[in-house]
Short mmCIF file of C-alpha atoms and ligand atoms in Angstrom, two decimals:
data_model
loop_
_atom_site.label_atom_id
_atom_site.label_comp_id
_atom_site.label_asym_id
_atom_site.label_seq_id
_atom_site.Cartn_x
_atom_site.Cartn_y
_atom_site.Cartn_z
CA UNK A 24 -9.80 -10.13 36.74
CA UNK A 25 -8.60 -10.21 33.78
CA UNK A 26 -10.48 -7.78 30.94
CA UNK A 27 -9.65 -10.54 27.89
CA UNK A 28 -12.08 -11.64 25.45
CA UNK A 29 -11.72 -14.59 23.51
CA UNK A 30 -11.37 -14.02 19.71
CA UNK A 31 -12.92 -17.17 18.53
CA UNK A 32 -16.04 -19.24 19.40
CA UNK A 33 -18.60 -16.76 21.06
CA UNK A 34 -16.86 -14.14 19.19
CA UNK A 35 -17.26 -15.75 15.69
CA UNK A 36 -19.78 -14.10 14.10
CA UNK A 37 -18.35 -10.68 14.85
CA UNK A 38 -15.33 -11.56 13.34
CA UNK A 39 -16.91 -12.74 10.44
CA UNK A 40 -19.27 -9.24 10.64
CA UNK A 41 -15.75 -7.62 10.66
CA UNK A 42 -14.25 -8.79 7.40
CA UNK A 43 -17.53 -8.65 5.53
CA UNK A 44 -17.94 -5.24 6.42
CA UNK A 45 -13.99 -4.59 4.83
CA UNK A 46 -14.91 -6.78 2.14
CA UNK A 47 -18.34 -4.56 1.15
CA UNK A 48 -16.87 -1.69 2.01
CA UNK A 49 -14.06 -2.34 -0.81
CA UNK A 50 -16.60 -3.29 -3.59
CA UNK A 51 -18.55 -0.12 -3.04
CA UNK A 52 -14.45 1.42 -3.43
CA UNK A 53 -13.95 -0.08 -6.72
CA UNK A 54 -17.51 0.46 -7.79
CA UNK A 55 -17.12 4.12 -7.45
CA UNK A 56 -13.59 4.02 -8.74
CA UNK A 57 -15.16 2.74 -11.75
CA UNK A 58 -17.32 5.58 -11.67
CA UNK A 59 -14.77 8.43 -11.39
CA UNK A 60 -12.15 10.29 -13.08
CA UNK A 61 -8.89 9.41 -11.53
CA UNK A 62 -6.43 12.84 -11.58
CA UNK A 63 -3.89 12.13 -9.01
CA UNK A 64 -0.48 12.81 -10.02
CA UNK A 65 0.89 9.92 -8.01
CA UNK A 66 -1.37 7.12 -8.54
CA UNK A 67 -1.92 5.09 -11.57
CA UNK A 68 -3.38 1.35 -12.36
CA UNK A 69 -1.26 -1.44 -12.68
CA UNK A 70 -1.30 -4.06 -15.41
CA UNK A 71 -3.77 -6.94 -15.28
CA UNK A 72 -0.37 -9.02 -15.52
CA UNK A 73 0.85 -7.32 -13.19
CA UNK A 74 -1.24 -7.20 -10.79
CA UNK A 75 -1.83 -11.43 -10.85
CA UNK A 76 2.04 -11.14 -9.71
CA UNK A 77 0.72 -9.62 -6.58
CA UNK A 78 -1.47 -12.02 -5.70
CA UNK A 79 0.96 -14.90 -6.48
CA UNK A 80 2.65 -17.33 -4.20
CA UNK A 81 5.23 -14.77 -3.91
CA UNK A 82 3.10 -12.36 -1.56
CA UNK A 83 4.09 -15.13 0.82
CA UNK A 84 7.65 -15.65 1.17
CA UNK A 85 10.76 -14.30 1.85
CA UNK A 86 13.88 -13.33 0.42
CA UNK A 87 17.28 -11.13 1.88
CA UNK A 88 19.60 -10.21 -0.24
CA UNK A 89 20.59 -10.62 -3.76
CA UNK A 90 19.86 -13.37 -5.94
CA UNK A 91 22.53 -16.24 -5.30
CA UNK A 92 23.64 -14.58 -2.19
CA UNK A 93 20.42 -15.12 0.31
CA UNK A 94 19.59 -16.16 3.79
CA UNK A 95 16.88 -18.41 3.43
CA UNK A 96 16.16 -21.53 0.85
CA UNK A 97 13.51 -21.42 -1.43
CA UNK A 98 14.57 -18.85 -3.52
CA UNK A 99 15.52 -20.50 -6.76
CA UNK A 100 12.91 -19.42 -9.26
CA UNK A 101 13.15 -16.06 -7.31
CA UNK A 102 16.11 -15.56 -8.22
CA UNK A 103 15.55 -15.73 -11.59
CA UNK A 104 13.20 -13.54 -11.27
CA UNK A 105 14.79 -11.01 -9.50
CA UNK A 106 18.35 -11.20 -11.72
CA UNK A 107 16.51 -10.53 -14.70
CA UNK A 108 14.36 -7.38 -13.70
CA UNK A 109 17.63 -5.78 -12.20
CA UNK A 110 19.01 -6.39 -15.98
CA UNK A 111 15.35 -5.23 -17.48
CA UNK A 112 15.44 -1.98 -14.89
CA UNK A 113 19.17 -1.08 -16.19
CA UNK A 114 18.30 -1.39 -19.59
CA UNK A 115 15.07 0.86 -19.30
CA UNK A 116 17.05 3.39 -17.56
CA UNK A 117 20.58 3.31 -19.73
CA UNK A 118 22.18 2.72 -16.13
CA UNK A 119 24.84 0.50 -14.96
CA UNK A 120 23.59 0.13 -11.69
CA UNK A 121 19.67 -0.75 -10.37
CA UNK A 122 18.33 -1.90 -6.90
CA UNK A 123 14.67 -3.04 -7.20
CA UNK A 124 14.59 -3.92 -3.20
CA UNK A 125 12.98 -0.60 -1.80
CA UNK A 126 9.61 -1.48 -0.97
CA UNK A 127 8.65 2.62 -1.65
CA UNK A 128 10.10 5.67 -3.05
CA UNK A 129 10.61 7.44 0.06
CA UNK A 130 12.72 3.64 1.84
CA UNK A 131 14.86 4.28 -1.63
CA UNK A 132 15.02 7.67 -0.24
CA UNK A 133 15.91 6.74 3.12
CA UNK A 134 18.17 3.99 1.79
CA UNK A 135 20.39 6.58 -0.48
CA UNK A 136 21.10 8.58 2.53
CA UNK A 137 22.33 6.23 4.55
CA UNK A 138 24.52 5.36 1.69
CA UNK A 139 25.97 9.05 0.70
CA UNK A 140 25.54 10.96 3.95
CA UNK A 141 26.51 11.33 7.36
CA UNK A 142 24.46 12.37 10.49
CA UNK A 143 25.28 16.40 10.57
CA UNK A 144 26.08 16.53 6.79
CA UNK A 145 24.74 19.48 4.69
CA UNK A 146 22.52 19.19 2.03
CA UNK A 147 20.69 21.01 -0.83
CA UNK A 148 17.10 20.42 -2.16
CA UNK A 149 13.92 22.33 -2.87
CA UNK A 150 11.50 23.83 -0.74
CA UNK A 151 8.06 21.72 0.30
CA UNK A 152 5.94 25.06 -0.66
CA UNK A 153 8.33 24.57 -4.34
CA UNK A 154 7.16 21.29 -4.45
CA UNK A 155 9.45 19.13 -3.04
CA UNK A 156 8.15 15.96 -1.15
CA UNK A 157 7.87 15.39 2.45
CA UNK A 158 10.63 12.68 2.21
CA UNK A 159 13.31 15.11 1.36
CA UNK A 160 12.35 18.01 4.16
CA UNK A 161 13.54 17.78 7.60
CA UNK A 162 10.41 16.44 9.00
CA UNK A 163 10.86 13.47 6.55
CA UNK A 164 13.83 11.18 5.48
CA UNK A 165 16.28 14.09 5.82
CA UNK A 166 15.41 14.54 9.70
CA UNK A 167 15.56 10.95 10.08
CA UNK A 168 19.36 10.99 8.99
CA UNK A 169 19.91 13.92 10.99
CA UNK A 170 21.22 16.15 8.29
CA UNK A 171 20.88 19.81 7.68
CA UNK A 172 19.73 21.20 4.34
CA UNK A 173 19.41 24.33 2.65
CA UNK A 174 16.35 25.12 -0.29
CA UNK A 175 17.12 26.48 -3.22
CA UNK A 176 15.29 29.86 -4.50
CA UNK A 177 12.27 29.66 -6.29
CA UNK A 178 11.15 31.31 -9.65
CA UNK A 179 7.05 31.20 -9.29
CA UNK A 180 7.04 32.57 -13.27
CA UNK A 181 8.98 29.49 -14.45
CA UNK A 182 7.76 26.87 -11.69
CA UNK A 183 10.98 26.35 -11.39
CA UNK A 184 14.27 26.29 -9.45
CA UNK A 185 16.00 30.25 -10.03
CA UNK A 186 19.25 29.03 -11.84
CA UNK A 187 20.99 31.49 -10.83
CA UNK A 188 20.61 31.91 -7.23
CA UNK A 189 20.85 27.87 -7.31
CA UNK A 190 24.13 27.90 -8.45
CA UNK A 191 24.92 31.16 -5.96
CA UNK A 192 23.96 28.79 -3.03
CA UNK A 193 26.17 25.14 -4.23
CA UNK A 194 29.33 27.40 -4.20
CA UNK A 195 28.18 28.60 -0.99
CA UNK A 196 27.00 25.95 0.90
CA UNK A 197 29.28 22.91 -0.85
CA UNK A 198 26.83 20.58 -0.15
CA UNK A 199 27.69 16.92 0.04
CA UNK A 200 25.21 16.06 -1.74
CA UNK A 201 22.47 18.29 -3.84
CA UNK A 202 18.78 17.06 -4.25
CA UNK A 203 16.69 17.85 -7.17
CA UNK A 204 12.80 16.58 -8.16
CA UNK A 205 9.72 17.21 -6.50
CA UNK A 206 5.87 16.19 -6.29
CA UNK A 207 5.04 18.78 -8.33
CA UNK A 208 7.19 18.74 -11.34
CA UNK A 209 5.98 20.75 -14.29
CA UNK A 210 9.31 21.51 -16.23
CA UNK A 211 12.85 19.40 -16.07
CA UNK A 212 15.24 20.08 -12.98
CA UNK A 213 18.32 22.41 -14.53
CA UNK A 214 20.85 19.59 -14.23
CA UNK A 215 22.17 20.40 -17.21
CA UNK A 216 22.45 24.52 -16.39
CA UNK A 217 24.16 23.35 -13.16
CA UNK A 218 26.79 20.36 -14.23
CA UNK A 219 30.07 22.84 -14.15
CA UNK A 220 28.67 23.58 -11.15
CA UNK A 221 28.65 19.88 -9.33
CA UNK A 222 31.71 19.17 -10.91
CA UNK A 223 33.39 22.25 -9.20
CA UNK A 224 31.79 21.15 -5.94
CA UNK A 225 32.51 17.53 -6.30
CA UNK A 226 29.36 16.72 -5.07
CA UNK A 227 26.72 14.07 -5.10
CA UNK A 228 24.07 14.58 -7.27
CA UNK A 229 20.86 12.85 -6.31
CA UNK A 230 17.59 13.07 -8.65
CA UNK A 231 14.31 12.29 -6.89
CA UNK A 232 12.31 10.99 -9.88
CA UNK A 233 9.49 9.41 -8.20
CA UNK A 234 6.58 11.25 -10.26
CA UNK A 235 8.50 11.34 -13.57
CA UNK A 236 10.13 7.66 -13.57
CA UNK A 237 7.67 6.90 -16.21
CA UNK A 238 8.35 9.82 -18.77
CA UNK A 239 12.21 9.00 -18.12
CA UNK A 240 12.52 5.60 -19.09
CA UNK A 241 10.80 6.79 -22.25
CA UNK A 242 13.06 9.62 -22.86
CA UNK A 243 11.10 12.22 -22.23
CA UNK A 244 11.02 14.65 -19.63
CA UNK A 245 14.87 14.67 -19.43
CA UNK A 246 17.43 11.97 -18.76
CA UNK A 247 19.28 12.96 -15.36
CA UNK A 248 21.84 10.44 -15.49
CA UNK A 249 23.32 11.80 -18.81
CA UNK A 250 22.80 15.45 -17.52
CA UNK A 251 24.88 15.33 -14.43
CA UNK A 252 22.71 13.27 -11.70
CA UNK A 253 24.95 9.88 -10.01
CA UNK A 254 21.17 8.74 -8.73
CA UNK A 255 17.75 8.24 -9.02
CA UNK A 256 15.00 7.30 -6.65
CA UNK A 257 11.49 6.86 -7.37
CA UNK A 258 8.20 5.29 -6.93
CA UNK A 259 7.32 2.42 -9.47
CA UNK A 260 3.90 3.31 -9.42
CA UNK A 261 3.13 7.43 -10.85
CA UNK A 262 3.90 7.55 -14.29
CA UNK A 263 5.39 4.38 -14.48
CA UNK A 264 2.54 2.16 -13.62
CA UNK A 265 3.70 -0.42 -12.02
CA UNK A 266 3.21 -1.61 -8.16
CA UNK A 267 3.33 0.58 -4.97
CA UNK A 268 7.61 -0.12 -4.66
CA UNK A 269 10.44 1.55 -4.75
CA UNK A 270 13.62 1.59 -6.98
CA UNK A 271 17.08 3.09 -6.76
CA UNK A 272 19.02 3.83 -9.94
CA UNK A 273 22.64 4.93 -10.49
CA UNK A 274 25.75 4.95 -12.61
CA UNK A 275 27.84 5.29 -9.17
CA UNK A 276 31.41 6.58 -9.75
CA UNK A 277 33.12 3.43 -8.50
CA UNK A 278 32.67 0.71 -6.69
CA UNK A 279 33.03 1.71 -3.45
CA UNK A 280 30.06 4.11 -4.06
CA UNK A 281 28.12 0.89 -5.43
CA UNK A 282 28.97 -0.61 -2.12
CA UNK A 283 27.70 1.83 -0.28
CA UNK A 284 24.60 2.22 -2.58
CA UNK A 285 23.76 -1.63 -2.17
CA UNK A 286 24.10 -1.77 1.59
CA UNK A 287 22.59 1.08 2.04
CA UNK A 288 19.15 -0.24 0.71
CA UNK A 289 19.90 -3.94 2.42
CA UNK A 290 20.62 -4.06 5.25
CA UNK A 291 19.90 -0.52 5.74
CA UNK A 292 16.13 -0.28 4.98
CA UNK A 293 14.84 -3.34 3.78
CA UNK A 294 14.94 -6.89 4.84
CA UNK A 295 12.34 -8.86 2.82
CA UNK A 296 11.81 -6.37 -0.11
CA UNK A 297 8.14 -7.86 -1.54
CA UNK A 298 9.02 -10.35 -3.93
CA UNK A 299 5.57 -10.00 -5.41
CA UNK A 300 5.92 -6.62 -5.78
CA UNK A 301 9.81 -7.18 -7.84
CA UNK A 302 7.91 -9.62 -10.09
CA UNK A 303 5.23 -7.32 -10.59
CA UNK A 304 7.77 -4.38 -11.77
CA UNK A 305 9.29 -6.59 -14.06
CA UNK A 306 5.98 -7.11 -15.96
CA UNK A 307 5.95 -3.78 -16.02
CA UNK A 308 9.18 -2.77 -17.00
CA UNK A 309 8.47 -4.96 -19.79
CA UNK A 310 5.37 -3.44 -20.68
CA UNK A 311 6.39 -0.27 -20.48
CA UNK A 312 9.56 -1.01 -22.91
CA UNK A 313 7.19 -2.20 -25.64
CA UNK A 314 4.74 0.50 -25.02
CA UNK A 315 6.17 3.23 -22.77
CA UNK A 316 6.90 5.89 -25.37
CA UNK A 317 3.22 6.28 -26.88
CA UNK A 318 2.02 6.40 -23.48
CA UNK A 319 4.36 8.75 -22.52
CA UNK A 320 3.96 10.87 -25.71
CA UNK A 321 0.13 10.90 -25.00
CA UNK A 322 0.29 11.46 -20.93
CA UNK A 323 1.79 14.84 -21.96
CA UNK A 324 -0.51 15.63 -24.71
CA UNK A 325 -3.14 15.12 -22.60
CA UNK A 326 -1.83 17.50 -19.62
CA UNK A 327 -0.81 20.33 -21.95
CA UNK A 328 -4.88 19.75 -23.75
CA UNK A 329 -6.09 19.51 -19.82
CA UNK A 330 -3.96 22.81 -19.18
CA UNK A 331 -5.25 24.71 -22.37
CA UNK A 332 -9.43 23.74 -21.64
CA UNK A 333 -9.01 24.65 -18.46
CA UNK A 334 -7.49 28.17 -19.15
CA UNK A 335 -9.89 28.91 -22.06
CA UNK A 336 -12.46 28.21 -19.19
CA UNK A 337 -11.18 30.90 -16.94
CA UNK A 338 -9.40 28.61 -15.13
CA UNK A 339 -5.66 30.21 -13.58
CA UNK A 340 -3.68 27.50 -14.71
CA UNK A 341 -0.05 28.09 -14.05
CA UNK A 342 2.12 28.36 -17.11
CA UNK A 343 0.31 29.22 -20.02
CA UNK A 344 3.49 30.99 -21.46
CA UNK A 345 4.86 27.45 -21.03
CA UNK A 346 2.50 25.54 -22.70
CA UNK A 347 1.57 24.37 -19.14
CA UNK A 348 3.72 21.76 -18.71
CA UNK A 349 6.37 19.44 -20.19
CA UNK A 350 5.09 15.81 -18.04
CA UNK A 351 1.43 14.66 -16.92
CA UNK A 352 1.22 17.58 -14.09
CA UNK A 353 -0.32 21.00 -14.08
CA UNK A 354 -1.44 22.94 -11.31
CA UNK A 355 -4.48 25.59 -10.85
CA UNK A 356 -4.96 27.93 -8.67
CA UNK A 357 -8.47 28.09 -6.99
CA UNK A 358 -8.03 30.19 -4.12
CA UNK A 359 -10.91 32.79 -5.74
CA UNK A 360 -13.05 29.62 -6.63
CA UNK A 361 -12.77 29.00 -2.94
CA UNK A 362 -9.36 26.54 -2.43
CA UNK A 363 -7.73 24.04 -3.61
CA UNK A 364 -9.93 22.60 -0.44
CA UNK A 365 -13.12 22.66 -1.38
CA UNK A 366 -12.51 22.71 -4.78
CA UNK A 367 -11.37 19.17 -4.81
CA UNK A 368 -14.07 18.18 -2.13
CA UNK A 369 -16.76 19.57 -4.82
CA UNK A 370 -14.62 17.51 -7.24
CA UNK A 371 -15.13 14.47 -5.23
CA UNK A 372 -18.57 15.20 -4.35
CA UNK A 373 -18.99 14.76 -8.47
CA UNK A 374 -16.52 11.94 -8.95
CA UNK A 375 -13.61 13.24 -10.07
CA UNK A 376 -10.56 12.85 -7.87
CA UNK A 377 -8.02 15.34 -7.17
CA UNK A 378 -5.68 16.67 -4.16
CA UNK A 379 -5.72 20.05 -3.26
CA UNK A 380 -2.03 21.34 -3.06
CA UNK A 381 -0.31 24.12 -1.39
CA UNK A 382 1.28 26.91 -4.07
CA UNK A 383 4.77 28.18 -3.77
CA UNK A 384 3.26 31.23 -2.01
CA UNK A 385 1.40 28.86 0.25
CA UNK A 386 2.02 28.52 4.13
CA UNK A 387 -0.80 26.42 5.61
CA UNK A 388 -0.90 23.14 3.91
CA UNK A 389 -4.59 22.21 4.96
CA UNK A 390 -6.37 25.12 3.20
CA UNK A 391 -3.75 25.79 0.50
CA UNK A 392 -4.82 27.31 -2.82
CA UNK A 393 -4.32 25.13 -5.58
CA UNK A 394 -4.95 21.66 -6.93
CA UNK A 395 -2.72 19.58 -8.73
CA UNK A 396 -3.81 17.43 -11.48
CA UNK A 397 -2.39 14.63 -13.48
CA UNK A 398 -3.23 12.88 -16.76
CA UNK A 399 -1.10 9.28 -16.52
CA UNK A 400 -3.82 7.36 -15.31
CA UNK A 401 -6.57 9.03 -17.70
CA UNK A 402 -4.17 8.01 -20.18
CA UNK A 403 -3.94 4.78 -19.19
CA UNK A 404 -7.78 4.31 -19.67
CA UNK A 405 -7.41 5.18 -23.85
CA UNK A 406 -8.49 8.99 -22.88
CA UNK A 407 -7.25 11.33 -25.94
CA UNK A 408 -6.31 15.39 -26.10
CA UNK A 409 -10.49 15.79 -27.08
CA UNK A 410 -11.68 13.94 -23.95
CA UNK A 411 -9.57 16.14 -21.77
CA UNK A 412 -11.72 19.10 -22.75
CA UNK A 413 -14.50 17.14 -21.59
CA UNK A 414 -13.11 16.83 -18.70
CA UNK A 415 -12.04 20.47 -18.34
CA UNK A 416 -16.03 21.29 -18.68
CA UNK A 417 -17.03 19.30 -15.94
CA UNK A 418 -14.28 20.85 -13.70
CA UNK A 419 -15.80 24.38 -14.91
CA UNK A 420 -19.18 23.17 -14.09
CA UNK A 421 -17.96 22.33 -10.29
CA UNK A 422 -15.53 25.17 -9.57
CA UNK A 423 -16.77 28.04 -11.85
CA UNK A 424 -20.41 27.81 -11.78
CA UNK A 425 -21.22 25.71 -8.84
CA UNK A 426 -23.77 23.47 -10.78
CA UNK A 427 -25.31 21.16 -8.96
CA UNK A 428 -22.54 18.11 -7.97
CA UNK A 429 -25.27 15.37 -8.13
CA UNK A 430 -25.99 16.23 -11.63
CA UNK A 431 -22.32 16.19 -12.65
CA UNK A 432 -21.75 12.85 -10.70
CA UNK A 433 -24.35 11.54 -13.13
CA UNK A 434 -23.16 12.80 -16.28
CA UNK A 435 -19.56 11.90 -15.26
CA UNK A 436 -20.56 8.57 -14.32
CA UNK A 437 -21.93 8.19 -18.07
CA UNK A 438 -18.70 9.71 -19.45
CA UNK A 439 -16.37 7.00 -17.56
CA UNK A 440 -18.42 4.14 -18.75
CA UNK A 441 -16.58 4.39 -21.98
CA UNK A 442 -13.01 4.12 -20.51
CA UNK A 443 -13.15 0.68 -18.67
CA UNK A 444 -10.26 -1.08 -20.50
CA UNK A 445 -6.68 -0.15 -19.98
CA UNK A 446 -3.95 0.53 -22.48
CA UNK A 447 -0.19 0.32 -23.26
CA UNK A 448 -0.26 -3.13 -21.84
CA UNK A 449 -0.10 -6.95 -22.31
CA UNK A 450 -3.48 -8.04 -23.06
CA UNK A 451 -5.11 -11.12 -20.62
CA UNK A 452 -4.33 -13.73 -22.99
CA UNK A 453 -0.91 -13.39 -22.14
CA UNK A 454 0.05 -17.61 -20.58
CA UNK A 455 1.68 -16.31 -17.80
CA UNK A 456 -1.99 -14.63 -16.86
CA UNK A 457 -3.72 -17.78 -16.63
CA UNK A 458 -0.60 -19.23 -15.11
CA UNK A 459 -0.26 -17.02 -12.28
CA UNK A 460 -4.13 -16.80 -11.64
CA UNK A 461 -4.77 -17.89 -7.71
CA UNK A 462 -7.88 -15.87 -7.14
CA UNK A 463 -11.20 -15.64 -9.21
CA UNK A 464 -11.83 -12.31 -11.02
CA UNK A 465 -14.22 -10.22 -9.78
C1 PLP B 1555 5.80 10.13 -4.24
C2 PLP B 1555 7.14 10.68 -3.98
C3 PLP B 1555 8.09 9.97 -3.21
C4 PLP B 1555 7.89 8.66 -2.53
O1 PLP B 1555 6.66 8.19 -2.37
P1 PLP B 1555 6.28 6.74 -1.85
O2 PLP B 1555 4.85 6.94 -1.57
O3 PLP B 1555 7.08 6.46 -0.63
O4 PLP B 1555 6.58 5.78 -2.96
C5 PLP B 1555 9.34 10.51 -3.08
N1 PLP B 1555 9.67 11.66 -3.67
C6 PLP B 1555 8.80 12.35 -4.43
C7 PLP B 1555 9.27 13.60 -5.09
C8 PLP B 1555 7.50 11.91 -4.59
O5 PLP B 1555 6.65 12.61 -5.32
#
């Protein structure tokens, strides 16, 4: 007998009950999206431009390779396409070298070790509880390539690497290749501290910018490529807000290093690398040259404002010798407010979403005692240094004095409906915008 159930006819209307129910269930998403104050460090909205490159033709096909050197036909408006947002990509980031292909920061990550390491090889990055992302520990990317690696020491004062005992463990270890960056990035990587020291080692420096691509390409932050880093990976969709991809950038020391670099990515990682995704970054790229630096300038503003409320509300807000933070980060612990945890479930439970995060101190990262906040996509929705004391109250009002979260869903609700258009982008008149349009607009 055999158990199978026919997915048409008879079936029909509970297939139909099926997508309906994804469909509802993702208007009641974006209607309570609408509602809430977005203050995840890693996400951010994409361009209305951008996003009608998603849902082009170009979500359907398929491309291997690089443009003029494929496998398949079909490509040759694609490869226009791609050639010029590898030239845009190397122009926003001063490099002589860009691969757009990686369809996520952590299959750039994957990609560049493949390229610069060997199975057994040592290298150097920071620690998760520092920061660091799960791509770059040994139960991530670094695992995957089978390579061992040693974390630097920590200075929980600075929220940053110790440079001293850094540099102690490079001339120790030698590392092939040392990793700096992390998910929670509050002050610059000492690149510049360490250079003598790479160039002694001869090593391969590798910058993991994934949360701070945005701020880069503006010129802020810092610029790793002039301060001792051969590469950059990131995610084109944190700070710079452009589709969930990946991209690798580099000024490689010769070719055979470029070699490696390219083949590394394809074949390595990728095969079709989400063509509407490439054309989507190059709207972005664009954007973001034309309006990048005010948004940048104002992402910051806005975390060192969010940092300042918060603290004048009681609030232990790492840094305050600091100013907070130098990019759209900052970090509170709320371990006596009861957790980063519930804290961020009584955030949610008010519409304002957050992600609890483990501290440097931490051990268990389920019920760690911080949460992490970030100010790009706020931003990106015209918010200004005075909102984000707004904001700070209603965070008071959840963690400090446990108001009631119903009431502050309401009055947060009312807050947000003022910030429903989004900035430091091309508006909808743009022709390509009507041009590109497939789908009706909700
Ligand atoms: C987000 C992040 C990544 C990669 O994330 P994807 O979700 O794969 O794009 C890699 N490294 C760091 C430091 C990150 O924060």
């Amino acid at each position: 007998m055999s158990s199978y159930i026919p997915v048409s006819g008879a079936n029909m209307s509970e297939n139909r009950k099926d997508a309906e129910f994804i469909s509802e269930m993702l208007d009641d998403h974006t209607e309570w999206f609408k509602n809430s104050i977005p203050m995840i460090a890693s996400e951010n909205l994409i361009s209305p431009l951008a996003r009608e490159m998603l849902m082009s033709d170009l979500c359907d096909r398929y491309a291997e390779g690089l443009p003029g050197d494929r496998y398949y036909n079909g490509n040759i408006y694609v490869d226009k396409i791609e050639a010029r947002v590898i030239e845009m990509a190397k122009e926003l980031f001063r490099s002589n070298y860009a691969d757009i292909r990686p369809i996520s920061g952590t299959v750039a990550n994957i990609g560049l070790l493949k390229a610069l390491t060997q199975p057994g090889d040592t290298i150097t990055a920071p620690a998760l509880s520092d920061g660091a992302h799960i791509s770059t520990a040994k139960f991530g990317a670094v695992g995957v390539r089978g390579l061992k690696s040693h974390t630097y020491p920590f200075d929980v004062d600075e929220m940053n690497l110790d440079i001293d005992g850094t540099r102690k463990l490079l001339l120790e270890i030698r590392p092939k290749l040392a990793l700096f960056g992390r998910s929670v990035f509050l002050f610059p990587a000492p690149l510049k501290e360490l250079k003598d020291t790479f160039d002694e080692i001869g090593c391969n420096v590798w910058f993991d910018g994934a949360h701070v691509l945005g701020l880069i390409a503006s010129g802020r932050f810092q610029d790793p490529l002039r301060e001792g880093a051969h590469v950059i990976t990131g995610s084109t969709h944190k700070t710079l807000p452009g589709p969930q991809h990946g991209i690798l950038i580099a000024n490689p020391r010769d070719d055979k290093m470029a070699r490696k670099l390219n083949s590394g990515i394809f074949p390595g990682v990728v095969s079709n690398h989400h063509l509407f995704a490439t054309a989507a970054l190059g709207v972005t790229i664009a954007e973001h040259k034309e309006f990048g630096e005010e948004y940048s300038d104002q992402i910051i503003r806005n975390a060192k404002a969010l940092g300042q409320a918060l603290y004048e509300r009681g609030m232990k807000v790492f840094c305050e010798h600091k100013n907070f933070t130098e990019s759209h980060t900052i970090v509170v612990d709320v371990q006596e407010l009861g957790g980063g945890k519930e804290v961020a479930q009584l955030m949610e439970d008010s519409n304002m979403i957050c992600n609890m995060n483990m501290l440097p101190w931490d051990d268990k990262p389920k019920s760690p005692s911080g949460i992490r906040l970030g100010t790009q996509e706020m931003t990106r929705i015209g918010m200004k240094e005075s909102h984000m004391t707004e904001v700070a109250e209603f965070i008071k009002r959840v963690a400090i004095d446990k108001d009631n979260t119903t009431k502050i869903k309401d009055d947060v609700t009312r807050f947000k409906s003022d910030f429903q258009t989004m900035h430091y982008c091309f508006d909808e008149d743009f022709p390509a915008y009507k041009r590109h349009r497939l789908v009706p607009k909700y």
